[in-house]
Short mmCIF file of C-alpha atoms in Angstrom, two decimals:
data_model
loop_
_atom_site.label_atom_id
_atom_site.label_comp_id
_atom_site.label_asym_id
_atom_site.label_seq_id
_atom_site.Cartn_x
_atom_site.Cartn_y
_atom_site.Cartn_z
CA MET A 344 6.87 -1.57 -24.15
CA GLU A 345 8.93 1.59 -24.28
CA GLU A 346 10.47 2.90 -21.07
CA SER A 347 8.20 5.97 -21.10
CA GLN A 348 5.12 3.77 -21.38
CA PHE A 349 6.38 1.50 -18.61
CA ARG A 350 6.87 4.48 -16.26
CA LYS A 351 3.46 5.89 -17.20
CA LYS A 352 1.81 2.60 -16.36
CA ILE A 353 3.64 2.44 -13.02
CA HIS A 354 2.41 5.94 -12.14
CA TRP A 355 -1.18 5.02 -12.96
CA PHE A 356 -1.08 1.79 -10.97
CA ASN A 357 0.49 3.47 -7.95
CA PHE A 358 -2.15 6.20 -8.05
CA CYS A 359 -5.05 3.77 -8.37
CA PHE A 360 -3.68 1.57 -5.58
CA SER A 361 -3.38 4.69 -3.42
CA LEU A 362 -7.07 5.43 -3.93
CA LEU A 363 -7.98 1.85 -3.09
CA VAL A 364 -5.97 1.80 0.13
CA ILE A 365 -7.93 4.85 1.32
CA TRP A 366 -11.13 2.82 1.09
CA VAL A 367 -9.56 0.25 3.41
CA HIS A 368 -9.44 2.88 6.17
CA SER A 369 -12.65 4.79 5.36
CA ALA A 370 -15.31 2.44 6.75
CA ASN A 371 -17.73 4.54 8.81
CA ALA A 372 -21.06 2.67 9.04
CA GLU A 373 -20.66 1.83 12.72
CA LEU A 374 -19.49 5.36 13.56
CA TYR A 375 -22.66 6.90 12.08
CA LEU A 376 -25.25 4.18 12.53
CA GLY A 377 -24.05 1.92 15.34
CA ARG A 378 -24.48 -1.83 15.00
CA GLY A 379 -28.21 -2.00 14.41
CA GLN A 380 -30.14 -3.38 11.47
CA GLU A 381 -30.09 0.04 9.81
CA SER A 382 -26.30 -0.11 9.40
CA TYR A 383 -26.13 -3.68 8.07
CA PHE A 384 -26.62 -2.84 4.37
CA VAL A 385 -24.14 0.06 4.50
CA TYR A 386 -21.66 -2.11 6.42
CA GLN A 387 -21.89 -4.89 3.82
CA ILE A 388 -21.21 -2.53 0.91
CA GLU A 389 -18.30 -0.82 2.67
CA ASP A 390 -16.89 -4.15 3.78
CA PHE A 391 -16.81 -5.39 0.18
CA PHE A 392 -14.92 -2.37 -1.10
CA SER A 393 -12.62 -2.15 1.95
CA ASN A 394 -11.81 -5.80 2.56
CA VAL A 395 -12.10 -7.27 -0.92
CA ILE A 396 -11.38 -4.60 -3.55
CA GLY A 397 -9.21 -2.32 -1.41
CA GLN A 398 -7.07 -5.14 -0.05
CA ILE A 399 -5.35 -5.69 -3.40
CA ALA A 400 -3.65 -2.29 -3.03
CA VAL A 401 -0.85 -3.11 -0.59
CA PRO A 402 0.08 -6.39 -2.36
CA GLY A 403 0.24 -4.25 -5.50
CA PHE A 404 2.58 -1.81 -3.75
CA PHE A 405 4.83 -4.65 -2.60
CA MET A 406 4.99 -6.04 -6.11
CA ILE A 407 5.75 -2.71 -7.78
CA SER A 408 8.44 -1.93 -5.19
CA ALA A 409 10.07 -5.33 -5.62
CA TYR A 410 9.95 -5.25 -9.40
CA LEU A 411 11.49 -1.79 -9.61
CA PHE A 412 14.19 -2.73 -7.10
CA PHE A 413 15.25 -5.95 -8.85
CA ARG A 414 14.73 -4.78 -12.41
CA ASN A 415 18.26 -4.65 -13.92
CA PHE A 416 19.70 -5.55 -10.49
CA SER A 417 23.25 -6.87 -10.07
CA TRP A 418 25.53 -7.32 -7.05
CA ASN A 419 27.53 -4.18 -7.76
CA GLN A 420 24.32 -2.11 -7.45
CA LEU A 421 23.51 -3.28 -3.93
CA MET A 422 25.03 -0.40 -1.97
CA ASN A 423 23.62 2.21 -4.35
CA LYS A 424 20.17 0.64 -4.05
CA TRP A 425 20.39 0.55 -0.27
CA ASN A 426 21.60 4.14 -0.08
CA SER A 427 18.74 5.22 -2.33
CA ARG A 428 16.14 3.45 -0.15
CA ILE A 429 17.55 5.05 3.00
CA LYS A 430 16.60 8.39 1.49
CA THR A 431 13.29 7.39 -0.08
CA ILE A 432 11.95 4.95 2.53
CA LEU A 433 13.82 4.85 5.86
CA VAL A 434 14.10 8.61 6.46
CA PRO A 435 10.43 9.36 5.60
CA TYR A 436 9.41 6.36 7.74
CA ILE A 437 11.15 7.89 10.77
CA VAL A 438 9.97 11.44 10.08
CA TRP A 439 6.31 10.57 9.51
CA ASN A 440 6.13 8.27 12.53
CA PHE A 441 7.47 11.09 14.71
CA ILE A 442 5.05 13.59 13.16
CA TYR A 443 2.08 11.31 13.86
CA TYR A 444 3.29 10.73 17.43
CA MET A 445 3.62 14.46 18.10
CA GLY A 446 0.27 15.06 16.43
CA TYR A 447 -1.40 12.63 18.84
CA VAL A 448 0.49 14.10 21.81
CA ILE A 449 -0.68 17.64 20.99
CA ALA A 450 -4.22 16.84 19.84
CA SER A 451 -4.90 14.61 22.86
CA ARG A 452 -4.35 17.68 25.08
CA ILE A 453 -6.71 20.03 23.23
CA ASP A 454 -10.35 20.24 24.30
CA GLY A 455 -12.59 19.03 21.51
CA LEU A 456 -9.84 17.00 19.81
CA THR A 457 -9.27 14.45 22.59
CA GLU A 458 -12.38 12.56 21.52
CA VAL A 459 -11.36 12.68 17.86
CA VAL A 460 -7.94 11.26 18.73
CA GLY A 461 -9.60 8.52 20.76
CA LYS A 462 -6.49 7.48 22.72
CA GLY A 463 -6.85 9.52 25.88
CA VAL A 464 -3.90 11.73 26.78
CA VAL A 465 -0.91 10.37 24.87
CA PRO A 466 2.24 10.43 27.08
CA PHE A 467 5.13 12.59 25.94
CA HIS A 468 8.36 10.78 26.73
CA ILE A 469 11.53 9.87 24.88
CA TRP A 470 10.80 6.15 25.18
CA ASN A 471 7.30 6.60 23.82
CA ALA A 472 8.74 8.64 20.96
CA ALA A 473 11.32 5.94 20.23
CA ASP A 474 8.62 3.25 20.24
CA ALA A 475 6.43 5.36 17.94
CA VAL A 476 9.29 5.91 15.48
CA MET A 477 10.53 2.33 15.42
CA ASN A 478 7.20 0.48 15.62
CA TYR A 479 4.78 2.88 13.86
CA THR A 480 2.68 2.89 17.08
CA TYR A 481 0.60 5.95 16.13
CA ASN A 482 0.84 5.53 12.36
CA TYR A 483 -0.18 1.94 11.85
CA VAL A 484 -0.68 2.29 8.08
CA PHE A 485 3.12 2.36 7.91
CA TRP A 486 3.24 -1.35 8.71
CA TYR A 487 3.73 -1.63 4.95
CA LEU A 488 6.90 0.47 5.04
CA TYR A 489 8.15 -1.46 8.07
CA GLN A 490 7.80 -4.72 6.15
CA LEU A 491 9.32 -3.15 3.04
CA ILE A 492 12.40 -2.03 4.99
CA LEU A 493 12.91 -5.57 6.30
CA LEU A 494 12.53 -6.99 2.79
CA ILE A 495 15.04 -4.53 1.35
CA LEU A 496 17.52 -5.51 4.06
CA LEU A 497 17.11 -9.11 2.90
CA THR A 498 18.15 -8.23 -0.65
CA PRO A 499 21.40 -10.30 -0.66
CA VAL A 500 19.51 -13.38 0.53
CA LEU A 501 16.56 -12.93 -1.80
CA TYR A 502 18.67 -12.15 -4.85
CA GLY A 503 20.97 -15.11 -4.17
CA ILE A 504 17.96 -17.43 -4.04
CA LEU A 505 15.69 -15.96 -6.71
CA LYS A 506 18.28 -15.59 -9.46
CA ASN A 507 18.66 -19.39 -9.31
CA LYS A 508 15.40 -20.85 -10.55
CA PHE A 509 16.10 -24.21 -8.92
CA ALA A 510 16.76 -22.62 -5.52
CA ALA A 511 13.61 -20.51 -5.89
CA VAL A 512 11.34 -23.59 -5.94
CA PRO A 513 11.99 -24.78 -2.35
CA PHE A 514 12.06 -21.16 -1.18
CA PHE A 515 8.56 -20.49 -2.50
CA TYR A 516 7.41 -23.84 -1.09
CA VAL A 517 8.51 -22.76 2.41
CA VAL A 518 6.86 -19.34 2.06
CA ILE A 519 3.60 -20.86 0.81
CA TRP A 520 3.71 -23.40 3.63
CA GLY A 521 4.17 -20.55 6.12
CA ILE A 522 1.12 -18.74 4.74
CA ALA A 523 -1.02 -21.88 4.75
CA GLU A 524 -0.03 -22.75 8.32
CA GLY A 525 -0.32 -19.20 9.62
CA LYS A 526 3.35 -18.95 10.55
CA GLN A 527 5.19 -15.72 11.30
CA PHE A 528 8.81 -15.44 10.12
CA TYR A 529 9.95 -13.49 13.18
CA TYR A 530 9.12 -9.85 12.33
CA LEU A 531 8.41 -10.59 8.67
CA ASN A 532 4.91 -11.33 7.39
CA PRO A 533 4.96 -14.37 5.08
CA ASP A 534 2.32 -12.88 2.77
CA ALA A 535 4.39 -9.69 2.35
CA LEU A 536 7.44 -11.85 1.64
CA PHE A 537 5.41 -13.80 -0.93
CA TYR A 538 4.12 -10.78 -2.87
CA TYR A 539 7.53 -9.14 -2.83
CA SER A 540 9.42 -12.28 -3.82
CA VAL A 541 7.12 -13.18 -6.73
CA ALA A 542 7.60 -9.72 -8.26
CA ALA A 543 11.34 -9.81 -7.51
CA PHE A 544 11.59 -13.18 -9.28
CA ILE A 545 9.82 -11.73 -12.32
CA GLY A 546 12.07 -8.67 -12.25
CA ILE A 547 15.17 -10.89 -12.19
CA ASN A 548 14.11 -13.64 -14.57
CA GLY A 549 11.10 -12.49 -16.56
CA ARG A 550 11.31 -8.87 -17.62
CA GLU A 551 10.25 -9.77 -21.14
CA LEU A 552 7.01 -11.21 -19.72
CA ALA A 553 6.26 -8.14 -17.61
CA GLU A 554 7.26 -5.47 -20.11
CA THR A 555 6.16 -6.83 -23.45
CA ALA A 556 3.81 -4.40 -25.19
CA TRP A 557 0.10 -5.01 -24.68
CA SER A 558 -1.52 -7.43 -27.12
CA GLN A 559 -4.61 -9.55 -27.45
CA LYS A 560 -2.60 -12.51 -26.19
CA ARG A 561 -1.59 -10.62 -23.03
CA PHE A 562 -5.20 -9.55 -22.57
CA TRP A 563 -6.46 -13.13 -22.56
CA VAL A 564 -3.68 -14.23 -20.22
CA GLY A 565 -4.86 -11.43 -17.95
CA VAL A 566 -8.44 -12.70 -18.20
CA LEU A 567 -7.24 -16.18 -17.15
CA ALA A 568 -5.27 -14.71 -14.23
CA ALA A 569 -8.31 -12.70 -13.14
CA GLY A 570 -10.49 -15.80 -13.38
CA ALA A 571 -8.01 -17.77 -11.29
CA GLY A 572 -8.01 -15.00 -8.69
CA ILE A 573 -11.81 -14.92 -8.52
CA PHE A 574 -11.86 -18.71 -8.19
CA CYS A 575 -9.42 -18.49 -5.26
CA PHE A 576 -11.57 -15.85 -3.58
CA HIS A 577 -14.72 -17.93 -4.07
CA ALA A 578 -12.95 -20.99 -2.63
CA TYR A 579 -11.72 -18.90 0.30
CA GLY A 580 -15.32 -17.98 1.09
CA LYS A 581 -16.06 -21.67 1.58
CA GLN A 582 -12.81 -22.91 3.15
CA GLN A 583 -11.43 -19.81 4.94
CA GLN A 584 -7.92 -20.90 3.96
CA ALA A 585 -5.54 -17.94 4.15
CA LEU A 586 -3.47 -19.14 1.19
CA LEU A 587 -6.49 -18.81 -1.11
CA LEU A 588 -7.03 -15.21 -0.04
CA VAL A 589 -3.33 -14.43 -0.57
CA MET A 590 -3.47 -15.96 -4.05
CA PHE A 591 -6.47 -13.76 -4.88
CA ARG A 592 -4.54 -10.69 -3.74
CA LEU A 593 -1.50 -11.76 -5.77
CA LEU A 594 -3.31 -12.68 -8.98
CA THR A 595 -5.53 -9.59 -9.13
CA PRO A 596 -2.74 -6.99 -9.52
CA ILE A 597 -0.98 -9.30 -11.98
CA SER A 598 -4.15 -9.67 -14.05
CA LEU A 599 -4.73 -5.90 -14.04
CA TRP A 600 -1.18 -5.31 -15.28
CA LEU A 601 -1.80 -7.70 -18.16
CA LEU A 602 -5.28 -6.41 -18.96
CA VAL A 603 -4.51 -2.68 -19.08
CA ASN A 604 -3.29 -1.40 -22.42
CA GLU A 605 -0.54 1.12 -21.63
CA GLY A 606 -0.94 2.66 -25.07
CA ARG A 607 -4.41 3.90 -24.14
CA LEU A 608 -3.37 5.48 -20.85
CA ALA A 609 -3.11 9.26 -20.73
CA GLN A 610 0.01 10.79 -19.27
CA ALA A 611 -0.14 10.81 -15.48
CA ARG A 612 -0.69 14.31 -14.12
CA PRO A 613 1.89 15.70 -11.65
CA TRP A 614 -0.60 15.52 -8.75
CA MET A 615 -1.08 11.81 -9.49
CA LYS A 616 2.59 11.19 -8.71
CA ASN A 617 2.38 12.34 -5.09
CA ASN A 618 1.38 8.85 -4.02
CA PHE A 619 3.74 8.48 -1.10
CA PHE A 620 2.55 11.77 0.40
CA LEU A 621 -1.08 10.75 -0.15
CA TYR A 622 -0.41 7.41 1.54
CA ALA A 623 1.26 9.15 4.48
CA VAL A 624 -1.46 11.74 5.17
CA HIS A 625 -4.64 9.93 4.13
CA PHE A 626 -5.37 8.24 7.47
CA ALA A 627 -5.34 11.53 9.38
CA ILE A 628 -7.60 13.12 6.75
CA VAL A 629 -10.01 10.17 6.77
CA ARG A 630 -10.24 10.13 10.56
CA LEU A 631 -10.78 13.90 10.77
CA ILE A 632 -13.53 13.90 8.11
CA ASN A 633 -15.37 10.88 9.53
CA LYS A 634 -15.16 12.01 13.17
CA THR A 635 -16.16 15.58 12.35
CA GLY A 636 -18.97 14.43 10.09
CA ALA A 637 -20.30 12.12 12.79
CA GLU A 638 -20.58 15.15 15.10
CA PHE A 639 -22.40 17.49 12.73
CA LEU A 640 -24.04 15.53 9.89
CA PRO A 641 -27.32 13.57 10.02
CA HIS A 642 -26.97 9.95 11.09
CA VAL A 643 -28.83 8.45 8.16
CA PRO A 644 -27.46 5.68 5.86
CA ALA A 645 -26.96 7.94 2.84
CA VAL A 646 -24.45 10.17 4.65
CA PRO A 647 -21.78 7.62 5.62
CA MET A 648 -22.16 5.81 2.31
CA LEU A 649 -21.66 9.01 0.30
CA LEU A 650 -18.69 10.05 2.43
CA TYR A 651 -17.20 6.59 2.10
CA PHE A 652 -17.28 6.54 -1.69
CA ILE A 653 -15.96 10.06 -2.19
CA MET A 654 -13.30 9.74 0.53
CA PRO A 655 -10.45 8.72 -1.84
CA PHE A 656 -11.13 11.78 -3.99
CA LEU A 657 -11.44 14.09 -0.98
CA CYS A 658 -8.08 12.80 0.28
CA ALA A 659 -6.51 13.22 -3.16
CA VAL A 660 -7.73 16.83 -3.42
CA ILE A 661 -6.72 17.80 0.13
CA SER A 662 -3.32 16.11 -0.08
CA SER A 663 -2.67 17.74 -3.47
CA PHE A 664 -3.40 21.17 -1.99
CA MET A 665 -1.06 20.40 0.92
CA ALA A 666 1.60 19.23 -1.54
CA VAL A 667 1.37 22.44 -3.58
CA CYS A 668 1.77 24.53 -0.43
CA LEU A 669 4.75 22.52 0.79
CA LYS A 670 6.48 22.62 -2.58
CA ARG A 671 6.01 26.35 -2.84
CA TRP A 672 6.76 27.45 0.73
CA SER A 673 9.08 24.73 2.03
CA PRO A 674 10.60 22.58 -0.73
CA SER A 675 13.20 21.20 1.69
CA ALA A 676 10.43 19.91 3.98
CA TRP A 677 8.67 18.42 0.95
CA ARG A 678 11.82 16.56 -0.07
CA LEU A 679 12.29 15.28 3.48
CA LEU A 680 8.69 14.08 3.81
CA THR A 681 8.67 12.34 0.42
CA GLY A 682 12.25 11.13 0.25
CA GLY A 683 12.93 13.27 -2.80
CA ARG A 684 10.64 11.16 -4.95
CA GLU A 685 9.77 12.17 -8.51
CA THR A 686 6.74 14.43 -8.68
#
């Protein structure tokens, strides 16, 4: 496919994954209805979209990030790549974690917001601030960026292994073994390493497979990949083996990439490209809407279900309005918060 079509497809996938990840954090059946029989049906529906459909989003993010990083990669690009990611990932990671910490500190001291925050009075201290910045203590959705930073730091190791197809085989065997056995590779999640490494391997060794123009052949390969993913999920339901769930979450984004015809996609609108900002602010928006709604709206099943399904679109609209204001009134703050990403 042409470069313009490739970029368009990336924008669309990032935007759609951003909407899906909002569903992961939007579950509200218990908040509105408690744990009684009345909430069971709503809980089941929300659980399916949050913990089945929505959970393919972050693996998709890992795979897109890895592919873009290792696409056309060579050793002499390492420092430039690292310097670029300091700006686009590390700096926003630090800034947003501090913003969330200060937000909790302030809100936890304001009557009426303490209950919404739900953490009591958050202590204001340099060590608490350092912990919040380093360990995403008050911004736990940034666990993804934490893992991504670790994976980017491992670039020399990963590239050295993955560019050699024979070395990649035992490497993937160890990672798969770690997932199956529930191991933790120090601070690195084995499933995050798996998603990232598979896409990195494709970016290094199989660009022609990933970027060939859509065709009927690619469509049917996508159908097979989707079928394999569904089979893994069905088997997971019976065996509760973590590796099967990870394979479902790997194969689903791959199948979608193969199934979607980039030639039929419209150009991504500018507001659809603010995905990092949407990811950063969505949890605060979701929590505010759900907590406020639980105070003032009727506690009947239709209310939480409606809010749940429109939540991604509410977050997209609110974050887009915030983005417009920031770009207009404080473009330097916008660049800092988003790492100077393309908009």
